[in-house]
Short mmCIF file of N, CA, C and O in Angstrom, two decimals:
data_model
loop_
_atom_site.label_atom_id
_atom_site.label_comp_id
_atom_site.label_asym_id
_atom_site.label_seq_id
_atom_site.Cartn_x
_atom_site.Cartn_y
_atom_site.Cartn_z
N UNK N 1 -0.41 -8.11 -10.96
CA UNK N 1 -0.46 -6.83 -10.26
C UNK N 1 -1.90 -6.33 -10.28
O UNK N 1 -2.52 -6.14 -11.33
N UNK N 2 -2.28 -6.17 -9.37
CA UNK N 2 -3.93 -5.47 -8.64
C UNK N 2 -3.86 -3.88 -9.21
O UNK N 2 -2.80 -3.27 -9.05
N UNK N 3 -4.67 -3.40 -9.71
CA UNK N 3 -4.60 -1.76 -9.92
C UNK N 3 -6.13 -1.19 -9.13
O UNK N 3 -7.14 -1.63 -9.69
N UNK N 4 -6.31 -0.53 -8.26
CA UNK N 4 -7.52 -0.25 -7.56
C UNK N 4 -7.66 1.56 -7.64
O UNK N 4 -6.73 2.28 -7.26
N UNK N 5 -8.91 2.09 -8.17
CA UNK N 5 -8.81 3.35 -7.93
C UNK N 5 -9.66 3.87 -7.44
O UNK N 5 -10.84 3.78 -7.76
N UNK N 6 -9.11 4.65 -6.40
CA UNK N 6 -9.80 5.05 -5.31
C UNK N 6 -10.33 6.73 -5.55
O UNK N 6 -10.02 7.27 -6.62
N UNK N 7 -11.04 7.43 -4.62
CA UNK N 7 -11.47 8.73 -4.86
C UNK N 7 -11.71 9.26 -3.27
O UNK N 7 -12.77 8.95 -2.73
N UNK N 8 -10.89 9.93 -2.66
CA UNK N 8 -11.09 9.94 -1.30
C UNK N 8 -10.96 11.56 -1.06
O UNK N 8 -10.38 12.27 -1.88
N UNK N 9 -11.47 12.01 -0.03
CA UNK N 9 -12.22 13.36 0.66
C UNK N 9 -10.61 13.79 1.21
O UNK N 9 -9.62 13.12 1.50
N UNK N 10 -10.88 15.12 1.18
CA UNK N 10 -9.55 15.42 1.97
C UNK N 10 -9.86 15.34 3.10
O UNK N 10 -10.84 15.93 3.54
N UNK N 11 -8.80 14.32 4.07
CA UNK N 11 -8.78 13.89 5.43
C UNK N 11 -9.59 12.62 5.50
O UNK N 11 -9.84 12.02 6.55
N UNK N 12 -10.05 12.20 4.13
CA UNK N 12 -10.45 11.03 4.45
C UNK N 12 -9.56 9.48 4.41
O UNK N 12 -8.74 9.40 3.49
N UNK N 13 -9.68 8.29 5.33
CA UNK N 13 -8.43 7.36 5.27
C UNK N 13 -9.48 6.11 4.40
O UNK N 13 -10.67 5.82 4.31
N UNK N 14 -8.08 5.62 3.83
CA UNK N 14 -8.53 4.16 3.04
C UNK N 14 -7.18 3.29 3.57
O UNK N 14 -5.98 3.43 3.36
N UNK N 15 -8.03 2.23 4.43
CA UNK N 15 -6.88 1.17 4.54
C UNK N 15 -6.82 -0.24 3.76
O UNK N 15 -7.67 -1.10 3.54
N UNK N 16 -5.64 -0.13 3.47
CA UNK N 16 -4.96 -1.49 2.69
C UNK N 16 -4.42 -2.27 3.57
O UNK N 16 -3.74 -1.93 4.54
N UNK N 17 -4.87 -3.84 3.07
CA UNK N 17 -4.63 -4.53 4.07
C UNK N 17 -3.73 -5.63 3.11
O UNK N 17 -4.09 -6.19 2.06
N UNK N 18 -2.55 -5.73 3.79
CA UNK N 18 -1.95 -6.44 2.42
C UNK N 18 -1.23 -7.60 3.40
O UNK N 18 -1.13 -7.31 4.60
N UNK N 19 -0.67 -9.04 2.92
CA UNK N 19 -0.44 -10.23 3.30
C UNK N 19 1.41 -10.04 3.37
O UNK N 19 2.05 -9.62 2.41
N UNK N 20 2.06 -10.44 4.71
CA UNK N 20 3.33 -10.15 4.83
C UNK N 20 4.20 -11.34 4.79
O UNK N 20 3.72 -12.13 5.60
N UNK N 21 5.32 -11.89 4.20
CA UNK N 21 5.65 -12.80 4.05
C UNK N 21 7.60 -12.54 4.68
O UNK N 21 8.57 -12.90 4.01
N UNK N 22 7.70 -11.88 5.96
CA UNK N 22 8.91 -11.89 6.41
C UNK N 22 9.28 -12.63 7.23
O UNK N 22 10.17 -12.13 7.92
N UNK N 23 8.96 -13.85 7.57
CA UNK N 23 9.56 -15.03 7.74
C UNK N 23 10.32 -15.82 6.12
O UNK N 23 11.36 -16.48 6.21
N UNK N 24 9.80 -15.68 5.13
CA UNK N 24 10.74 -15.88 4.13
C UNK N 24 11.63 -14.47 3.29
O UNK N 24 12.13 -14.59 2.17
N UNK N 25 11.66 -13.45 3.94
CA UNK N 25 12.60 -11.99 3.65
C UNK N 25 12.14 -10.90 3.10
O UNK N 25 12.79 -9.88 2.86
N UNK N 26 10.86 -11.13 2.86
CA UNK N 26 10.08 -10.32 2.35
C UNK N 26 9.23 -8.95 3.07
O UNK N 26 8.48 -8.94 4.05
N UNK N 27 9.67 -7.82 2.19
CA UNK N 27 8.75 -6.36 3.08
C UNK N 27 7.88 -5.47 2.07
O UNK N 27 8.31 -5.32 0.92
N UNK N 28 7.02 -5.04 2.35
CA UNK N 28 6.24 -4.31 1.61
C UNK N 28 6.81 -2.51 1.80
O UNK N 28 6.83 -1.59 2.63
N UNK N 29 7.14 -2.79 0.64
CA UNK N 29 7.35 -0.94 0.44
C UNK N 29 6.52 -0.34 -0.67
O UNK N 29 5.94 -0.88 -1.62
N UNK N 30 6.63 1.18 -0.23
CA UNK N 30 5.51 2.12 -1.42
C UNK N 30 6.69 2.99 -1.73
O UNK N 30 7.72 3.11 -1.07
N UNK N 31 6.33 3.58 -2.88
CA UNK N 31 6.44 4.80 -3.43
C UNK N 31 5.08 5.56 -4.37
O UNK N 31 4.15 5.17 -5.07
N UNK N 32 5.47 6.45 -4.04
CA UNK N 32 4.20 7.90 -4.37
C UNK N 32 4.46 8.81 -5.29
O UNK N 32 5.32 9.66 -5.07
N UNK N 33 3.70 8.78 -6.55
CA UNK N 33 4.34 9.01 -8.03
C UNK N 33 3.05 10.63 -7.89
O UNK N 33 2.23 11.10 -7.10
N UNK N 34 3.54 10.87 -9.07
CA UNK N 34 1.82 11.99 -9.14
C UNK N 34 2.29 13.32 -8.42
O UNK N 34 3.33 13.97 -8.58
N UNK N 35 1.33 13.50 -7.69
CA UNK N 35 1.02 15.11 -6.68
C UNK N 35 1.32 14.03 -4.92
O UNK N 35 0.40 13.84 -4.13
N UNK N 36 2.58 13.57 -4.74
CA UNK N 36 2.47 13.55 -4.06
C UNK N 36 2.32 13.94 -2.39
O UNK N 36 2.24 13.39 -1.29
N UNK N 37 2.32 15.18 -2.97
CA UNK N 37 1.61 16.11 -1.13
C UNK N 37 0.10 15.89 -1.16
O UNK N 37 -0.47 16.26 -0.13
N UNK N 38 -0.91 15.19 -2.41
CA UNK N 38 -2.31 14.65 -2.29
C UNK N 38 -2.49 13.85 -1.27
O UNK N 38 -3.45 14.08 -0.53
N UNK N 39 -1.40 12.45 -0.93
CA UNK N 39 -1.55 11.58 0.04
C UNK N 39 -0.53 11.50 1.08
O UNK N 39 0.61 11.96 1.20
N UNK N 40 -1.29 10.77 1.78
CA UNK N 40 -0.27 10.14 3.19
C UNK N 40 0.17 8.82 3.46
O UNK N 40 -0.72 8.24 2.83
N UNK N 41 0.72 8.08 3.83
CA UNK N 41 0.42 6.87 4.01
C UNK N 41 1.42 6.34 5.05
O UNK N 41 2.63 6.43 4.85
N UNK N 42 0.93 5.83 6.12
CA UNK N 42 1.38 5.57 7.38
C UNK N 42 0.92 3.91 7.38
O UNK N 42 -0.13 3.47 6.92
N UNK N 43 1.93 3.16 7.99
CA UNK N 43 2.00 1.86 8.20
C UNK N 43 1.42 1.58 9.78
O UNK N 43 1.88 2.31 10.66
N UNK N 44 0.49 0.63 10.13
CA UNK N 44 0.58 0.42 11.24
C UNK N 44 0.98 -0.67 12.05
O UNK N 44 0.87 -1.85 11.72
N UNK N 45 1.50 -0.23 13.24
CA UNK N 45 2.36 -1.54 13.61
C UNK N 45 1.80 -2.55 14.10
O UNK N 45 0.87 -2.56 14.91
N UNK N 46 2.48 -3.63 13.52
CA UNK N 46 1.79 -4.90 13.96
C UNK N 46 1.75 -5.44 15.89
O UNK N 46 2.48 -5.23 16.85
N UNK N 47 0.64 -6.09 15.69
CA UNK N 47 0.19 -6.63 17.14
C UNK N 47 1.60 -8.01 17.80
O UNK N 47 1.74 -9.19 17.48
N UNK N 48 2.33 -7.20 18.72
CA UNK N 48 3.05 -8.71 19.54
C UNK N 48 2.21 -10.06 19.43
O UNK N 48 1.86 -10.60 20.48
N UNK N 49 1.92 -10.53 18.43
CA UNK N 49 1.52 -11.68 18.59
C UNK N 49 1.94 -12.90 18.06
O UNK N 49 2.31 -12.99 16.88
N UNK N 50 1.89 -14.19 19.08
CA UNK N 50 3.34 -15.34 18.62
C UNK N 50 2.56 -16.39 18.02
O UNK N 50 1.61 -17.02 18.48
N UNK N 51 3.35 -16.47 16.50
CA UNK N 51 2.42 -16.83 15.50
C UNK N 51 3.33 -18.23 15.69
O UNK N 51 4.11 -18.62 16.56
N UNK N 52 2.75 -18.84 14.30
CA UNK N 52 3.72 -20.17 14.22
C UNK N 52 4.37 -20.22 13.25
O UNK N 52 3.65 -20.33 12.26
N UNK N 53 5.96 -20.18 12.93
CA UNK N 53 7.04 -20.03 12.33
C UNK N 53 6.17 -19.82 10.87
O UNK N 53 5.05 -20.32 10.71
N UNK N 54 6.73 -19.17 10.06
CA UNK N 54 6.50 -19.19 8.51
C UNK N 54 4.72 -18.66 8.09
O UNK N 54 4.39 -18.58 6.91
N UNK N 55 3.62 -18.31 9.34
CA UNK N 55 2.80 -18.06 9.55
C UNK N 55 2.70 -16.92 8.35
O UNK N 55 3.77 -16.47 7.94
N UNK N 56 1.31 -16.39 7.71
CA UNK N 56 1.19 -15.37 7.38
C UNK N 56 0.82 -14.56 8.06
O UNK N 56 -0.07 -14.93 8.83
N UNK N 57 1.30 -12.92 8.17
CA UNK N 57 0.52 -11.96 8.53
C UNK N 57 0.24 -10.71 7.99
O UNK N 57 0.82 -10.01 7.16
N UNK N 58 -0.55 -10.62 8.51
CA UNK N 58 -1.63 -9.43 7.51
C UNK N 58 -0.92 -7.90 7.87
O UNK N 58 -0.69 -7.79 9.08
N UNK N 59 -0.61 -6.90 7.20
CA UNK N 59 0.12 -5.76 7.58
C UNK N 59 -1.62 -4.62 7.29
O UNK N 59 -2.80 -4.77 6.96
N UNK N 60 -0.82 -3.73 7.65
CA UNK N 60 -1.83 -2.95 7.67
C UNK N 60 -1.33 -1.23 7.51
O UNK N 60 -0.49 -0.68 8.22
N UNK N 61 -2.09 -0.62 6.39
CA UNK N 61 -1.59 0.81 5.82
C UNK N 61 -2.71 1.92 5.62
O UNK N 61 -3.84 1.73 5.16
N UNK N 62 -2.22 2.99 6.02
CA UNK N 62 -3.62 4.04 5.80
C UNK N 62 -3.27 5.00 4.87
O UNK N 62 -2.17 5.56 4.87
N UNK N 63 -4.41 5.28 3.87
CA UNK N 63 -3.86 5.77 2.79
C UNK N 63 -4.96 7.11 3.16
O UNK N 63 -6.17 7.03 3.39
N UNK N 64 -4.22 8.18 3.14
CA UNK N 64 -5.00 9.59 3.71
C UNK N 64 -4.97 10.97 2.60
O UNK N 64 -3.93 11.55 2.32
N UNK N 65 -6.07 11.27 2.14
CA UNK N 65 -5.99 12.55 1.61
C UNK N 65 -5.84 13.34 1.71
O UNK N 65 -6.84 14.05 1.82
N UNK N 66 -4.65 13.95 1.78
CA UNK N 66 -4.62 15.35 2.11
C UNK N 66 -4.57 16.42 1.78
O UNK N 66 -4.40 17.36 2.55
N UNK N 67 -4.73 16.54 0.25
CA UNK N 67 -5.00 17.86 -0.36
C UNK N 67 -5.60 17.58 -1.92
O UNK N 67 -5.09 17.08 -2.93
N UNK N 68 -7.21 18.26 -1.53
CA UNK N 68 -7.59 18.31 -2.85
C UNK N 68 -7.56 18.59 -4.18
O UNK N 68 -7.06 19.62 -4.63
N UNK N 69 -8.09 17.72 -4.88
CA UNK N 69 -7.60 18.10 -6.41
C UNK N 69 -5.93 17.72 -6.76
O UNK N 69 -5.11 18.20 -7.55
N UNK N 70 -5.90 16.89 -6.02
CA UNK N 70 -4.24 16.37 -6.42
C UNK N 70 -4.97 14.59 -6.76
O UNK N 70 -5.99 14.09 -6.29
N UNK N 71 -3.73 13.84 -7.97
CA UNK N 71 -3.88 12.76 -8.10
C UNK N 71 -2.59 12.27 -7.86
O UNK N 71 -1.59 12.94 -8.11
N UNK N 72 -2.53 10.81 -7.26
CA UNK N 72 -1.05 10.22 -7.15
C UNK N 72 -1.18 8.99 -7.54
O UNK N 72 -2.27 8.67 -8.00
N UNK N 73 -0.31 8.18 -7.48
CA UNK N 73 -0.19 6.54 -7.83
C UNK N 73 0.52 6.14 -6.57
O UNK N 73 1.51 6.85 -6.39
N UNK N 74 0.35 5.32 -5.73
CA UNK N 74 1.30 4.83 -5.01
C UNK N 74 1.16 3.23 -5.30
O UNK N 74 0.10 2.61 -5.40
N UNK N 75 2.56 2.71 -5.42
CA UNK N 75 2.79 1.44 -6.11
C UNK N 75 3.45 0.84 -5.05
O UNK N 75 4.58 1.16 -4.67
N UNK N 76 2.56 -0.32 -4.40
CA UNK N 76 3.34 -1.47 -3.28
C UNK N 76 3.87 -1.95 -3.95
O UNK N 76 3.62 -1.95 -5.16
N UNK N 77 4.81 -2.55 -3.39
CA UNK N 77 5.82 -3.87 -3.68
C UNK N 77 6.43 -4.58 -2.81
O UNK N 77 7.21 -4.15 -1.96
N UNK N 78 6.07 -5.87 -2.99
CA UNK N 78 6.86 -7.13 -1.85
C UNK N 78 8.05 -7.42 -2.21
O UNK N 78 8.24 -8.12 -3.20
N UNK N 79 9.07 -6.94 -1.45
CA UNK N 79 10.28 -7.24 -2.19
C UNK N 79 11.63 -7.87 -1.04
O UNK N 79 11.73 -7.90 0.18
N UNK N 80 12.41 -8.26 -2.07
CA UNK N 80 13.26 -8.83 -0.17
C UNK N 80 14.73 -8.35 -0.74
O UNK N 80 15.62 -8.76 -1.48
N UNK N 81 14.43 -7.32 0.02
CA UNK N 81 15.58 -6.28 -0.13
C UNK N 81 17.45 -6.79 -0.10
O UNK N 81 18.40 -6.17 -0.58
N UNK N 82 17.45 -7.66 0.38
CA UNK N 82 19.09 -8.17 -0.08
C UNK N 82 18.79 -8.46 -1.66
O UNK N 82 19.68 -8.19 -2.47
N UNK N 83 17.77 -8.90 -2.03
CA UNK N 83 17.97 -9.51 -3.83
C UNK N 83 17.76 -8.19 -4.80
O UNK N 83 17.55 -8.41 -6.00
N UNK N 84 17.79 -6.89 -4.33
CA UNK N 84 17.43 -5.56 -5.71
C UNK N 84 16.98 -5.96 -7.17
O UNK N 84 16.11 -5.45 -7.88
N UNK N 85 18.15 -7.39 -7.51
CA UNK N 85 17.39 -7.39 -8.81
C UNK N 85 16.17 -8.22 -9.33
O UNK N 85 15.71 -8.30 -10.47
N UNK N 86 15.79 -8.78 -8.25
CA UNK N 86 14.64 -9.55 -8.34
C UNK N 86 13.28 -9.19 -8.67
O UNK N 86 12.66 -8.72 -7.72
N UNK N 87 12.49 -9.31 -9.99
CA UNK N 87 10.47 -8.88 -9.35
C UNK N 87 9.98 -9.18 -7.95
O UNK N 87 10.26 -10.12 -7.20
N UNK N 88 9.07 -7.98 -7.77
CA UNK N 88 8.58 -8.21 -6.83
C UNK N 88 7.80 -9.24 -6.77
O UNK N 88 7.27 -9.71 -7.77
N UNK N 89 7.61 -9.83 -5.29
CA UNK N 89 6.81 -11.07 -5.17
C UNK N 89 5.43 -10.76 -5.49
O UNK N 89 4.81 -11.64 -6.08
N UNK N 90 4.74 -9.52 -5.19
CA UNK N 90 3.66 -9.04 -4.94
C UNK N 90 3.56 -8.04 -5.48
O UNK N 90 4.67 -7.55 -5.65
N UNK N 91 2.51 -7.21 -6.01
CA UNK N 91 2.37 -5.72 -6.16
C UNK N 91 0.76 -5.45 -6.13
O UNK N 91 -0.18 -6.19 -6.42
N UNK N 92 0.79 -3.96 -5.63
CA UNK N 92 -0.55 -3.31 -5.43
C UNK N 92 -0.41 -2.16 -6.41
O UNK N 92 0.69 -1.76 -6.80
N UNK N 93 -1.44 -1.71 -6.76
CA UNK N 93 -1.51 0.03 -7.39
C UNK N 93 -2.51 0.91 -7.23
O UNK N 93 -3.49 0.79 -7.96
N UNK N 94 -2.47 1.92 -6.28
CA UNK N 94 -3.26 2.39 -5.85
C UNK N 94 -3.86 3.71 -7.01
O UNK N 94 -3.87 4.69 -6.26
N UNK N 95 -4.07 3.93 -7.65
CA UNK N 95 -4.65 5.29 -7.80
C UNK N 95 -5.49 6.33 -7.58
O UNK N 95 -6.45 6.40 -8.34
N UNK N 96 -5.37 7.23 -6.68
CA UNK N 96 -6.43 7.96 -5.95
C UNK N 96 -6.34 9.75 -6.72
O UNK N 96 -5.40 10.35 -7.23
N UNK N 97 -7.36 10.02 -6.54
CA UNK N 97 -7.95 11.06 -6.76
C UNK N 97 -8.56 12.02 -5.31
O UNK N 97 -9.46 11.58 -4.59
N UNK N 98 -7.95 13.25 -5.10
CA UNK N 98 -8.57 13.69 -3.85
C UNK N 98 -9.22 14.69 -4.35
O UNK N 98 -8.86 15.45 -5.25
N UNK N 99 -10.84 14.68 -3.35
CA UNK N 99 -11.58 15.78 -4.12
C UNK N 99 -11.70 16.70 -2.60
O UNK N 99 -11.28 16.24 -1.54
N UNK N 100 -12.23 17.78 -2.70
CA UNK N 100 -12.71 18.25 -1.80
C UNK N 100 -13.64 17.97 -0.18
O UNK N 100 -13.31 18.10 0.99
N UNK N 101 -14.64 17.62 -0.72
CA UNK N 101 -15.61 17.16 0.06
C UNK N 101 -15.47 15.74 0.16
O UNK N 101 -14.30 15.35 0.11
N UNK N 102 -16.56 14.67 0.31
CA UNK N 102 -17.07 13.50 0.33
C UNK N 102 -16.92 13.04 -0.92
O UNK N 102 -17.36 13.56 -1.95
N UNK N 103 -16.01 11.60 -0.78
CA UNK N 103 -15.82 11.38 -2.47
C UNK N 103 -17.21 11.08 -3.32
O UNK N 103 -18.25 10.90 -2.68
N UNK N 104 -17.21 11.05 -4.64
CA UNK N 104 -18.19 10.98 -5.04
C UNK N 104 -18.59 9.62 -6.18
O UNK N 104 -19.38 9.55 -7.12
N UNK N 105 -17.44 8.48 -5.46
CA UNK N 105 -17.43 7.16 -6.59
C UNK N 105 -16.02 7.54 -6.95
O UNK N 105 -15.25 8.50 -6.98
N UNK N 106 -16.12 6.04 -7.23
CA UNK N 106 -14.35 5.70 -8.22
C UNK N 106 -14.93 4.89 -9.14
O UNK N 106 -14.24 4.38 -10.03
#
């Protein structure tokens, strides 16, 4: 598991770019621990494009600050939702810090 901590401006975006594996059942989900009215996080949709069976593709997520002085955790997970009791295949951990202005380092 990756742990990355970030420090982002209110209204400022950080995108995660994470590897999708749903040709074998697999989806990336978040949850948002902390102050979560600090962040946002919107998925964006992938491009119609015809890959070749079992292909990887790259997903894509924007992680947005939206209110300063809040901290959250949001924790990806690759998981293939018919199996619940399974580890995830994958995991991310975001920890961000929103400051006011222009972040100032993580």
């Amino acid at each position: 598991m990756e742990v990355r901590r970030l420090v982002l401006g209110a209204g400022e975006a950080y995108e995660v770019r994470l590897a999708g594996r749903g040709a074998r059942g697999y989806v990336w989900t978040w949850q948002v621990t902390g102050d979560a009215d600090a962040v946002a996080v919107d998925a964006a949709p992938s491009p119609p494009v015809a890959l070749p069976p079992g292909a990887v593709v790259e997903l894509v997520y924007t992680v947005r600050g939206t209110r300063a002085g809040g901290r959250a955790r949001i924790r990806f997970a690759q998981v293939r939702p018919p199996y619940p009791q399974e580890a995830p295949y994958d995991e991310l951990v975001l920890e961000v810090a929103v400051t006011a202005g222009r972040p100032r380092g993580a």
